[in-house]
Amino acid sequence: MSVLLGLAPALSAADTWQHENGTLTLDKPPERVIALNWAATEALLLLGVTPVGVADRDGYETWVDEPELPDGIANVGTRVAPSLEAIAELKPDLIVTSSEMAPAAKLLERIAPTYVVSVYKEGTRPFEKAREMLVTLGDILDREAQAQAVIEGVEQTLDEQKQRLTDAGLADRPVALVNFLDDRHVRIYAPNGLYQRALEALGLENAWPHQGNYWGFSVVGLEAIAPYPDSRIVVIEPTLPGLADTLATSPFWTYLPPVKREQVYRIESVWPFGGVYPVKRLATLLVDSLIDGGSDNVR
């Protein structure tokens, strides 16, 4: 009996969480965490946890930017094909990944306990799923208070930016959020994407009414924007070198009503496939840009 009593504290200390690939059981908060997608990387950084390794480290610094990735974090390969050897060498006690890595899940679990969560998946609402991921990781890492503070900070920023936009009288026209793929085609962000949360919180209508893929966007030609003449066009960086010069002589561009009204706006990059933080970043950059005023090109 004394042996069993001695085991009781150790057994009761273990916690278990459900995830997309089964369950995760840990007897203490992890200290060496690896993230295999940028939404998970972002969540860890927001919680004050510096991962020992991430996938596509250099790409994160180009496309995501905030929250800033500290120096010295190991790169473990690409998000679609991480290096199992590089992961194992770092001796993690938790790996965070998504269902896109399903073929490698069993191999990852041989290296370390693995938590599988997908913010972007058919039928999910990205912002709600990202918030759920943040809260769960906060629980796993014993950082529940940090997770709650992050969520409250996002909501506070959204409220503040909505007030700024309302005070400026600039919530009256819909906005089309786009990334240029070339001088004729854009990725336009749909109502089922992450960006929609920012638009709704700001009281703005999404000019593009159609559902996109489960990543929340559609690829269309510039002419597809023409049927929405009341819209404002918000171009999200990065843009192609020389794009403004090419568009200046493009009939597909120069005849668009928002271009004629000089209601084209340009904002810094915001990662559209991240967690909760891009919604906060987009809201601030978008309101800043709308208040500063538009032009007839991607200046």
PDB file of C-alpha atoms in Angstrom, residues 11-114:
ATOM      1  CA  LEU A  11       0.474   9.967 -11.375  1.00  0.00           C
ATOM      2  CA  SER A  12      -1.816  12.837 -10.434  1.00  0.00           C
ATOM      3  CA  ALA A  13       0.747  15.374 -11.681  1.00  0.00           C
ATOM      4  CA  ALA A  14       0.321  14.250 -15.292  1.00  0.00           C
ATOM      5  CA  ASP A  15      -2.051  16.258 -17.480  1.00  0.00           C
ATOM      6  CA  THR A  16      -3.659  15.165 -20.746  1.00  0.00           C
ATOM      7  CA  TRP A  17      -4.919  17.206 -23.695  1.00  0.00           C
ATOM      8  CA  GLN A  18      -6.900  16.046 -26.707  1.00  0.00           C
ATOM      9  CA  HIS A  19      -5.607  17.025 -30.152  1.00  0.00           C
ATOM     10  CA  GLU A  20      -6.223  16.163 -33.784  1.00  0.00           C
ATOM     11  CA  ASN A  21      -4.026  13.084 -33.688  1.00  0.00           C
ATOM     12  CA  GLY A  22      -5.002  11.701 -30.300  1.00  0.00           C
ATOM     13  CA  THR A  23      -3.885  12.765 -26.842  1.00  0.00           C
ATOM     14  CA  LEU A  24      -0.876  14.474 -25.308  1.00  0.00           C
ATOM     15  CA  THR A  25       0.137  13.578 -21.759  1.00  0.00           C
ATOM     16  CA  LEU A  26       2.849  15.452 -19.877  1.00  0.00           C
ATOM     17  CA  ASP A  27       3.959  15.340 -16.251  1.00  0.00           C
ATOM     18  CA  LYS A  28       5.456  18.841 -16.293  1.00  0.00           C
ATOM     19  CA  PRO A  29       5.428  21.926 -18.552  1.00  0.00           C
ATOM     20  CA  PRO A  30       7.749  21.519 -21.556  1.00  0.00           C
ATOM     21  CA  GLU A  31      10.892  23.637 -21.729  1.00  0.00           C
ATOM     22  CA  ARG A  32      12.327  22.749 -25.145  1.00  0.00           C
ATOM     23  CA  VAL A  33       9.623  23.318 -27.755  1.00  0.00           C
ATOM     24  CA  ILE A  34       9.804  23.067 -31.546  1.00  0.00           C
ATOM     25  CA  ALA A  35       7.182  24.662 -33.831  1.00  0.00           C
ATOM     26  CA  LEU A  36       6.683  23.338 -37.354  1.00  0.00           C
ATOM     27  CA  ASN A  37       4.417  26.107 -38.657  1.00  0.00           C
ATOM     28  CA  TRP A  38       4.386  29.872 -38.243  1.00  0.00           C
ATOM     29  CA  ALA A  39       1.028  30.062 -36.456  1.00  0.00           C
ATOM     30  CA  ALA A  40       2.473  27.846 -33.713  1.00  0.00           C
ATOM     31  CA  THR A  41       5.729  29.826 -33.710  1.00  0.00           C
ATOM     32  CA  GLU A  42       3.753  33.028 -33.246  1.00  0.00           C
ATOM     33  CA  ALA A  43       1.703  31.541 -30.397  1.00  0.00           C
ATOM     34  CA  LEU A  44       4.808  30.418 -28.510  1.00  0.00           C
ATOM     35  CA  LEU A  45       6.431  33.840 -28.827  1.00  0.00           C
ATOM     36  CA  LEU A  46       3.258  35.569 -27.645  1.00  0.00           C
ATOM     37  CA  LEU A  47       3.312  33.331 -24.574  1.00  0.00           C
ATOM     38  CA  GLY A  48       6.880  34.364 -23.835  1.00  0.00           C
ATOM     39  CA  VAL A  49       8.312  31.001 -24.871  1.00  0.00           C
ATOM     40  CA  THR A  50      11.316  31.017 -27.198  1.00  0.00           C
ATOM     41  CA  PRO A  51      11.252  27.805 -29.249  1.00  0.00           C
ATOM     42  CA  VAL A  52      14.523  25.927 -29.593  1.00  0.00           C
ATOM     43  CA  GLY A  53      13.738  25.292 -33.264  1.00  0.00           C
ATOM     44  CA  VAL A  54      11.273  26.389 -35.924  1.00  0.00           C
ATOM     45  CA  ALA A  55      10.549  25.464 -39.519  1.00  0.00           C
ATOM     46  CA  ASP A  56      11.376  28.034 -42.227  1.00  0.00           C
ATOM     47  CA  ARG A  57      13.053  30.373 -39.753  1.00  0.00           C
ATOM     48  CA  ASP A  58      14.309  32.855 -42.385  1.00  0.00           C
ATOM     49  CA  GLY A  59      10.933  32.976 -44.106  1.00  0.00           C
ATOM     50  CA  TYR A  60       9.263  33.884 -40.833  1.00  0.00           C
ATOM     51  CA  GLU A  61      11.416  36.987 -40.573  1.00  0.00           C
ATOM     52  CA  THR A  62      10.397  38.031 -44.114  1.00  0.00           C
ATOM     53  CA  TRP A  63       6.688  37.258 -44.126  1.00  0.00           C
ATOM     54  CA  VAL A  64       5.551  37.353 -40.507  1.00  0.00           C
ATOM     55  CA  ASP A  65       7.908  39.874 -38.884  1.00  0.00           C
ATOM     56  CA  GLU A  66       5.870  40.275 -35.679  1.00  0.00           C
ATOM     57  CA  PRO A  67       6.117  38.976 -33.022  1.00  0.00           C
ATOM     58  CA  GLU A  68       9.861  39.178 -33.585  1.00  0.00           C
ATOM     59  CA  LEU A  69      11.832  35.948 -33.715  1.00  0.00           C
ATOM     60  CA  PRO A  70      14.854  36.124 -31.364  1.00  0.00           C
ATOM     61  CA  ASP A  71      18.336  35.332 -32.628  1.00  0.00           C
ATOM     62  CA  GLY A  72      19.837  31.904 -32.080  1.00  0.00           C
ATOM     63  CA  ILE A  73      16.798  29.767 -32.861  1.00  0.00           C
ATOM     64  CA  ALA A  74      17.653  26.700 -34.913  1.00  0.00           C
ATOM     65  CA  ASN A  75      16.099  26.106 -38.327  1.00  0.00           C
ATOM     66  CA  VAL A  76      14.685  22.580 -38.681  1.00  0.00           C
ATOM     67  CA  GLY A  77      13.949  22.607 -42.405  1.00  0.00           C
ATOM     68  CA  THR A  78      10.849  23.650 -44.288  1.00  0.00           C
ATOM     69  CA  ARG A  79       7.276  23.691 -43.058  1.00  0.00           C
ATOM     70  CA  VAL A  80       6.287  21.043 -45.603  1.00  0.00           C
ATOM     71  CA  ALA A  81       9.352  18.839 -45.103  1.00  0.00           C
ATOM     72  CA  PRO A  82      11.104  19.433 -41.773  1.00  0.00           C
ATOM     73  CA  SER A  83      14.274  17.525 -40.986  1.00  0.00           C
ATOM     74  CA  LEU A  84      13.627  14.774 -38.462  1.00  0.00           C
ATOM     75  CA  GLU A  85      17.354  14.610 -37.790  1.00  0.00           C
ATOM     76  CA  ALA A  86      17.548  18.339 -37.004  1.00  0.00           C
ATOM     77  CA  ILE A  87      14.521  18.036 -34.733  1.00  0.00           C
ATOM     78  CA  ALA A  88      15.950  15.057 -32.853  1.00  0.00           C
ATOM     79  CA  GLU A  89      19.307  16.783 -32.341  1.00  0.00           C
ATOM     80  CA  LEU A  90      17.579  19.594 -30.435  1.00  0.00           C
ATOM     81  CA  LYS A  91      16.132  17.105 -27.899  1.00  0.00           C
ATOM     82  CA  PRO A  92      12.713  18.743 -27.644  1.00  0.00           C
ATOM     83  CA  ASP A  93      10.186  17.838 -24.974  1.00  0.00           C
ATOM     84  CA  LEU A  94       7.288  19.112 -27.124  1.00  0.00           C
ATOM     85  CA  ILE A  95       6.700  19.423 -30.869  1.00  0.00           C
ATOM     86  CA  VAL A  96       3.797  21.566 -32.137  1.00  0.00           C
ATOM     87  CA  THR A  97       2.603  20.816 -35.658  1.00  0.00           C
ATOM     88  CA  SER A  98      -0.553  20.675 -37.799  1.00  0.00           C
ATOM     89  CA  SER A  99      -2.487  18.022 -39.688  1.00  0.00           C
ATOM     90  CA  GLU A 100      -0.611  18.795 -42.921  1.00  0.00           C
ATOM     91  CA  MET A 101       2.254  16.892 -41.308  1.00  0.00           C
ATOM     92  CA  ALA A 102       0.052  13.843 -40.692  1.00  0.00           C
ATOM     93  CA  PRO A 103       2.341  11.449 -42.646  1.00  0.00           C
ATOM     94  CA  ALA A 104       5.212  12.327 -40.305  1.00  0.00           C
ATOM     95  CA  ALA A 105       3.203  12.459 -37.066  1.00  0.00           C
ATOM     96  CA  LYS A 106       4.176   8.989 -35.880  1.00  0.00           C
ATOM     97  CA  LEU A 107       7.832   9.692 -36.592  1.00  0.00           C
ATOM     98  CA  LEU A 108       7.637  12.976 -34.696  1.00  0.00           C
ATOM     99  CA  GLU A 109       6.042  11.229 -31.719  1.00  0.00           C
ATOM    100  CA  ARG A 110       9.047   8.905 -31.532  1.00  0.00           C
ATOM    101  CA  ILE A 111      11.222  11.978 -31.020  1.00  0.00           C
ATOM    102  CA  ALA A 112       9.075  13.840 -28.490  1.00  0.00           C
ATOM    103  CA  PRO A 113       5.461  14.330 -27.368  1.00  0.00           C
ATOM    104  CA  THR A 114       3.636  15.964 -30.274  1.00  0.00           C
TER     105      THR A 114
END
